[in-house]
GROMACS .gro file of C-alpha atoms in nm:
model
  239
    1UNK     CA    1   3.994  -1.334  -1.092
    2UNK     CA    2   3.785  -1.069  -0.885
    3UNK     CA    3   3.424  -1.027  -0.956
    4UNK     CA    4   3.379  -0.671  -1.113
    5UNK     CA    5   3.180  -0.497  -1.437
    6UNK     CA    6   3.546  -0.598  -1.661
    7UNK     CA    7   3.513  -0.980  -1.583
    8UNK     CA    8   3.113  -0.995  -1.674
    9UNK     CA    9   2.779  -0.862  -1.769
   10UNK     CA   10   2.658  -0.932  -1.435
   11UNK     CA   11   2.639  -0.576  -1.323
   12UNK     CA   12   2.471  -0.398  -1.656
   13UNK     CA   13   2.222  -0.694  -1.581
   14UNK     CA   14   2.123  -0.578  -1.234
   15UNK     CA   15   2.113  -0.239  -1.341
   16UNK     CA   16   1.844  -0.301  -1.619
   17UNK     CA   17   1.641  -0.518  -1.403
   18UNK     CA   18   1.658  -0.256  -1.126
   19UNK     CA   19   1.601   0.063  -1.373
   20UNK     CA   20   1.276  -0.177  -1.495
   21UNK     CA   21   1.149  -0.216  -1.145
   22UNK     CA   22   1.167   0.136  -1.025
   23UNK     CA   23   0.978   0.243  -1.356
   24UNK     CA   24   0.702   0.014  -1.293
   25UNK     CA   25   0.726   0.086  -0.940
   26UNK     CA   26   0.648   0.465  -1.033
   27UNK     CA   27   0.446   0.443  -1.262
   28UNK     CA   28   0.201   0.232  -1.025
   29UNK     CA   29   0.205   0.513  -0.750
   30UNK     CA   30   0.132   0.754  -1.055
   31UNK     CA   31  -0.130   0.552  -1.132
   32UNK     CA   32  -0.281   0.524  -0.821
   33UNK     CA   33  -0.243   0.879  -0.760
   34UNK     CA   34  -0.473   0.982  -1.030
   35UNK     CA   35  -0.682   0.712  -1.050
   36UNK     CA   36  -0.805   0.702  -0.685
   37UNK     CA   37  -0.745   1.117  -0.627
   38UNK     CA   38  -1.086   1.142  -0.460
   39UNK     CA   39  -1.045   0.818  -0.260
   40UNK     CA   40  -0.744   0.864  -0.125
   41UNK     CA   41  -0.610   1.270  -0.085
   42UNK     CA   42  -0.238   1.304  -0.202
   43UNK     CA   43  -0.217   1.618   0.009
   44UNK     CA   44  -0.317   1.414   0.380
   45UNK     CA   45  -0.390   1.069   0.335
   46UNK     CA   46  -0.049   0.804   0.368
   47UNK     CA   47   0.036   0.552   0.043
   48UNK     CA   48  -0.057   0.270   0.252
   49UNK     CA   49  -0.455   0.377   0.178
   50UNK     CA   50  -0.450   0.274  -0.160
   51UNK     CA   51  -0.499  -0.096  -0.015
   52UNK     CA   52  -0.847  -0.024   0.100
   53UNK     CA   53  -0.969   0.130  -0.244
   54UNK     CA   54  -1.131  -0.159  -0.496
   55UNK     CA   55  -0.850  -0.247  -0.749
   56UNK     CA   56  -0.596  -0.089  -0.560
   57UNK     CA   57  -0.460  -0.352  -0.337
   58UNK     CA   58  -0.277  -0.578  -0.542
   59UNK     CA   59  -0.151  -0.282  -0.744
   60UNK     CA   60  -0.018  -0.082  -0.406
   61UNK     CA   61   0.167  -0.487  -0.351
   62UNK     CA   62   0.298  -0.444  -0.669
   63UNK     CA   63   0.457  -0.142  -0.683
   64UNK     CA   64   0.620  -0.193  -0.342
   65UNK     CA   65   0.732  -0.546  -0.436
   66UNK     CA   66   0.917  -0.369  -0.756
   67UNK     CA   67   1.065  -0.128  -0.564
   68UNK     CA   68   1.223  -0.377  -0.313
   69UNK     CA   69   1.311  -0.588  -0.637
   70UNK     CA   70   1.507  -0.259  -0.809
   71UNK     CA   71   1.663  -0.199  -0.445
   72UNK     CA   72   1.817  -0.532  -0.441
   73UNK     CA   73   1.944  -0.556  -0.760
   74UNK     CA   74   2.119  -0.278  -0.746
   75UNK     CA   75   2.262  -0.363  -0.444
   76UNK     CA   76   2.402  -0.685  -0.621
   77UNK     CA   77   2.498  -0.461  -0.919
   78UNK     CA   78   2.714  -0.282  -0.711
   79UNK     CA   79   2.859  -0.589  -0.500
   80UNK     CA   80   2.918  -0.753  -0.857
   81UNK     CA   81   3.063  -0.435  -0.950
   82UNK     CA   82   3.396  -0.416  -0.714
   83UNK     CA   83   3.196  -0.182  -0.502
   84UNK     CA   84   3.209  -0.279  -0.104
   85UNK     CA   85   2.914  -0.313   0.022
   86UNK     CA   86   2.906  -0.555   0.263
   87UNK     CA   87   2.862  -0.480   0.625
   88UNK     CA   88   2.643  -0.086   0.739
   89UNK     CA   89   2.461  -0.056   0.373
   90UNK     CA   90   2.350  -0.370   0.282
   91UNK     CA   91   2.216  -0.458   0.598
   92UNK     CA   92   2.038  -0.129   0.573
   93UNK     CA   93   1.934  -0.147   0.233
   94UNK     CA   94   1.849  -0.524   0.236
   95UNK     CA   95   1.597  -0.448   0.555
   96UNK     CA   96   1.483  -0.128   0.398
   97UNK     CA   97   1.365  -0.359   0.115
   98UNK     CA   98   1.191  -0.611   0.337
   99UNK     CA   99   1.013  -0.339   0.525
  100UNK     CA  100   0.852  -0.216   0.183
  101UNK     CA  101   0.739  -0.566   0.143
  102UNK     CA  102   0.606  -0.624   0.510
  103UNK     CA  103   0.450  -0.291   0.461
  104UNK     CA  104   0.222  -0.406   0.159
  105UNK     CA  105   0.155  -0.733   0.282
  106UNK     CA  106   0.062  -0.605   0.643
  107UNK     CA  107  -0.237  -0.364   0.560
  108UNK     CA  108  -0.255  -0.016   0.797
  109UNK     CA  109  -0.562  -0.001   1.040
  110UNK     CA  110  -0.808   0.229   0.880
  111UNK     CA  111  -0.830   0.452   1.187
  112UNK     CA  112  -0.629   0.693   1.402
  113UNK     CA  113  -0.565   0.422   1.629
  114UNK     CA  114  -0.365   0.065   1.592
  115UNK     CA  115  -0.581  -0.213   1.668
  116UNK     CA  116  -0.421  -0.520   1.451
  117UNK     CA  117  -0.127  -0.742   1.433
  118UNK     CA  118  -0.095  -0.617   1.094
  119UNK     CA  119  -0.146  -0.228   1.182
  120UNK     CA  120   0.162  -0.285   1.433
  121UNK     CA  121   0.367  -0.464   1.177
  122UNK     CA  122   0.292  -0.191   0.933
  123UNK     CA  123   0.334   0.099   1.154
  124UNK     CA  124   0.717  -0.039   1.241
  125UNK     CA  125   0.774  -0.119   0.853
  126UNK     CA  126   0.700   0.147   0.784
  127UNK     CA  127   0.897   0.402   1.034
  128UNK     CA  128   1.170   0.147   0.871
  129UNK     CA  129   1.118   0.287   0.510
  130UNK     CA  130   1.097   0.641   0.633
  131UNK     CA  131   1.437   0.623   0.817
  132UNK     CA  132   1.701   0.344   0.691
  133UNK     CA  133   1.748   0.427   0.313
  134UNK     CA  134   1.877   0.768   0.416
  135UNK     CA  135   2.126   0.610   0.658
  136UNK     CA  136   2.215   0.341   0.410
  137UNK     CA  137   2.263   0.631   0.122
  138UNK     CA  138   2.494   0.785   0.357
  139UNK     CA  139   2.681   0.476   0.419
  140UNK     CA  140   2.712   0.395   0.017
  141UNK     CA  141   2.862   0.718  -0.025
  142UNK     CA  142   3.102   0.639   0.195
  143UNK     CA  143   3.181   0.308   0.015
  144UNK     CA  144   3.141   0.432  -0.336
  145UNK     CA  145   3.406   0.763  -0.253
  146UNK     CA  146   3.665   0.463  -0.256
  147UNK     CA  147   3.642   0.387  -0.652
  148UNK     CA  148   3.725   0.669  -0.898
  149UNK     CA  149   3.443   0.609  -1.114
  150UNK     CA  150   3.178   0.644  -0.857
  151UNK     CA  151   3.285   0.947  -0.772
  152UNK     CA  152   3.022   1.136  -0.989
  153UNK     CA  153   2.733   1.042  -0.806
  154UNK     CA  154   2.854   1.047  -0.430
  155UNK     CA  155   2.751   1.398  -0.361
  156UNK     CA  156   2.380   1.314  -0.517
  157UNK     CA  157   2.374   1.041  -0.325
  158UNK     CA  158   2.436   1.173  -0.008
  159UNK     CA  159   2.233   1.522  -0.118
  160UNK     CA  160   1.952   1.277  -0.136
  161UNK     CA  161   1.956   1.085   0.121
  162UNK     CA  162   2.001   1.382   0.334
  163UNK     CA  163   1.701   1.546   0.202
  164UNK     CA  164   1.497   1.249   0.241
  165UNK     CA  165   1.626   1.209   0.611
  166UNK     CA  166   1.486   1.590   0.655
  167UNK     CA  167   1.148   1.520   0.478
  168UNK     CA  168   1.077   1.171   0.674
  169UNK     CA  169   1.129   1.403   1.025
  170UNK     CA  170   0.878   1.661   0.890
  171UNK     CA  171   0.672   1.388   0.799
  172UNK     CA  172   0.701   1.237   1.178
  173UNK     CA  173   0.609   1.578   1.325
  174UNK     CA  174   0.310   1.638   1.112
  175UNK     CA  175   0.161   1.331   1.271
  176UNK     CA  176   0.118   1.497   1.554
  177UNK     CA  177  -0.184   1.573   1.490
  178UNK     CA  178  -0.301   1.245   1.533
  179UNK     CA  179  -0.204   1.295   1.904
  180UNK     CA  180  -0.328   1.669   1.927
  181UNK     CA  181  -0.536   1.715   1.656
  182UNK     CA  182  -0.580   2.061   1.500
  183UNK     CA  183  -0.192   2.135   1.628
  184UNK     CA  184  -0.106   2.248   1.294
  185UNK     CA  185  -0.436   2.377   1.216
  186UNK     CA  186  -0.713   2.249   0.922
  187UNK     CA  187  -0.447   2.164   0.668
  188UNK     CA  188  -0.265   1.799   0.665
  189UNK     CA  189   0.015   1.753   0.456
  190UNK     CA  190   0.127   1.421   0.600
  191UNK     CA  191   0.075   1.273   0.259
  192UNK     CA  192   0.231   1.495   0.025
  193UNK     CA  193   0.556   1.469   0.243
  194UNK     CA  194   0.510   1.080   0.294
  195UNK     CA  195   0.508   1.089  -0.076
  196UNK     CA  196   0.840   1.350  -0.134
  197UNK     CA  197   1.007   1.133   0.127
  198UNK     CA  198   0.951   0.774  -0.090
  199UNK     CA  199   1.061   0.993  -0.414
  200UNK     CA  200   1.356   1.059  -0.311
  201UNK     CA  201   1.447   0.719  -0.149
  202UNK     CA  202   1.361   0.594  -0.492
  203UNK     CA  203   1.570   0.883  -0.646
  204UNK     CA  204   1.866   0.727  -0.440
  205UNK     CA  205   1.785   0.416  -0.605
  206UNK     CA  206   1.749   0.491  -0.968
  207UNK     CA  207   2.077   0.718  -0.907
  208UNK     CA  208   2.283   0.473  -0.865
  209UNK     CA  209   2.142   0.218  -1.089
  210UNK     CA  210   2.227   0.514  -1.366
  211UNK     CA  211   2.605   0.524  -1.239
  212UNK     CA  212   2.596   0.116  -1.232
  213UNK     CA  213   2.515   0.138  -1.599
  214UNK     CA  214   2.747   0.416  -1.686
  215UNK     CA  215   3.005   0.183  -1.508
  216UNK     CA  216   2.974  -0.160  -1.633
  217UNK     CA  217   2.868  -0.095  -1.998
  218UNK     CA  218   3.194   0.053  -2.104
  219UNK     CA  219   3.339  -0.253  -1.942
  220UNK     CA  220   3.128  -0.497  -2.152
  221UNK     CA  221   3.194  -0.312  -2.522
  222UNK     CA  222   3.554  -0.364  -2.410
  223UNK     CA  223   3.568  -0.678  -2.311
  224UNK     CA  224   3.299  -0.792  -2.616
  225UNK     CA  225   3.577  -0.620  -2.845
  226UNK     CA  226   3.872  -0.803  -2.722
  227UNK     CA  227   3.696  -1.176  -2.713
  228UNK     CA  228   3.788  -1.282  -3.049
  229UNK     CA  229   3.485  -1.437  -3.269
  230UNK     CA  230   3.494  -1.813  -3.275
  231UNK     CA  231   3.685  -1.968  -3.535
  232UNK     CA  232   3.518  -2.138  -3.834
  233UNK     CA  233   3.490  -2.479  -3.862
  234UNK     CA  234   3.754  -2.635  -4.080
  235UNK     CA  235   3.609  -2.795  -4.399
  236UNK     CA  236   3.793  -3.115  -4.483
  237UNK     CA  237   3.783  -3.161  -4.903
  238UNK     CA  238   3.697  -3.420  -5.030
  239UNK     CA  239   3.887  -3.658  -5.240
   0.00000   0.00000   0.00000
């Protein structure tokens, strides 16, 4: 019997779970966006800030542990799902995850320069989250062009991924200026693009948890509609 979305509930599971994680995920960074606007500037200062402002640690650990949760299960959503995904993207998608986790627990040096362990850890995690989602969205598509059903969300996935690829090398360039400074002139928009660069690797994400649930739940209703309801028990009269 192969494993797919007829046989089980397995893969509407993993989509839920992931759909839950990315929301809280989001709705962290939102958070932290508006709660901590004069602490940490959206417009030039990186995500990884938030760890230095009071309260805003564990929440910044949160929201990337969720993410890497949501990542993961949709990964095994779409394994469970008939989808193949082993070899190029999960390898990329499973280390992608485990950057966004070494880069919360591995604080950034707050300074210019790296001076830690932990900055160095966090400065290679995180070139890791700016560039292996986009080559692991490419690689899905290729994978997910081989089943009919996932057809609808290939180009989006790859559109996004693409994008995201494009934003992370802006994103490199602009930190020149932490080489030459005043390259690009007064304005810094390192962290706005940081920032369009992790919404659309969690756009990847949530886009094909979406498809996972548009393909497994017809699967359950059918296969729910089919089982037959157990029998009732037989009532022996009495004498």
């Amino acid at each position: 019997m192969q494993r797919s979305g007829r046989w089980g509930v397995a893969p509407l599971v993993f989509a839920v779970i992931a759909i839950l994680a990315l929301a809280r995920s989001t709705v962290i960074m939102i958070y932290l966006g508006f709660t901590h606007f004069h602490e940490v500037n959206p417009v030039s200062v990186p995500l990884s800030y938030y760890a230095f402002v009071e309260g805003g640690e564990q929440l910044f650990f949160s929201a990337a542990v969720a993410l890497a949760v949501g990542t993961l299960a949709v990964l095994a959503g779409l394994a469970r799902s008939g989808v193949r995904m082993a070899g190029r993207p999960t390898v990329l998608l499973a280390v992608w995850a485990l950057c966004l986790v070494l880069a919360a627990v591995f604080p950034a040096d707050d300074g210019p320069r790296i001076l830690t362990f932990a900055g160095w850890v966090h400065q290679f995690a995180g070139a890791g989250i700016l560039a292996l989602l986009s080559f692991a969205g490419v690689a899905a598509g290729v994978r997910l062009a081989e089943k009919p059903e996932w057809a609808p969300v290939v180009s989006t996935v790859r559109t996004l991924s693409i994008a995201a690829a494009v934003l992370a090398a802006a994103y490199v360039c602009s930190r020149l200026d932490d080489v030459v400074p005043g390259i690009y002139g007064p304005v810094d928009v390192g962290g706005v693009l940081q920032r369009m660069v992790l919404g659309f690797h969690v756009a990847v994400v949530a886009a094909l948890a979406v498809q996972l649930v548009r393909v497994s739940w017809p699967a359950v209703w059918r296969r729910a509609a089919v089982t037959p309801p157990p029998a009732a028990p037989t009532v022996v009269p009495r004498s």
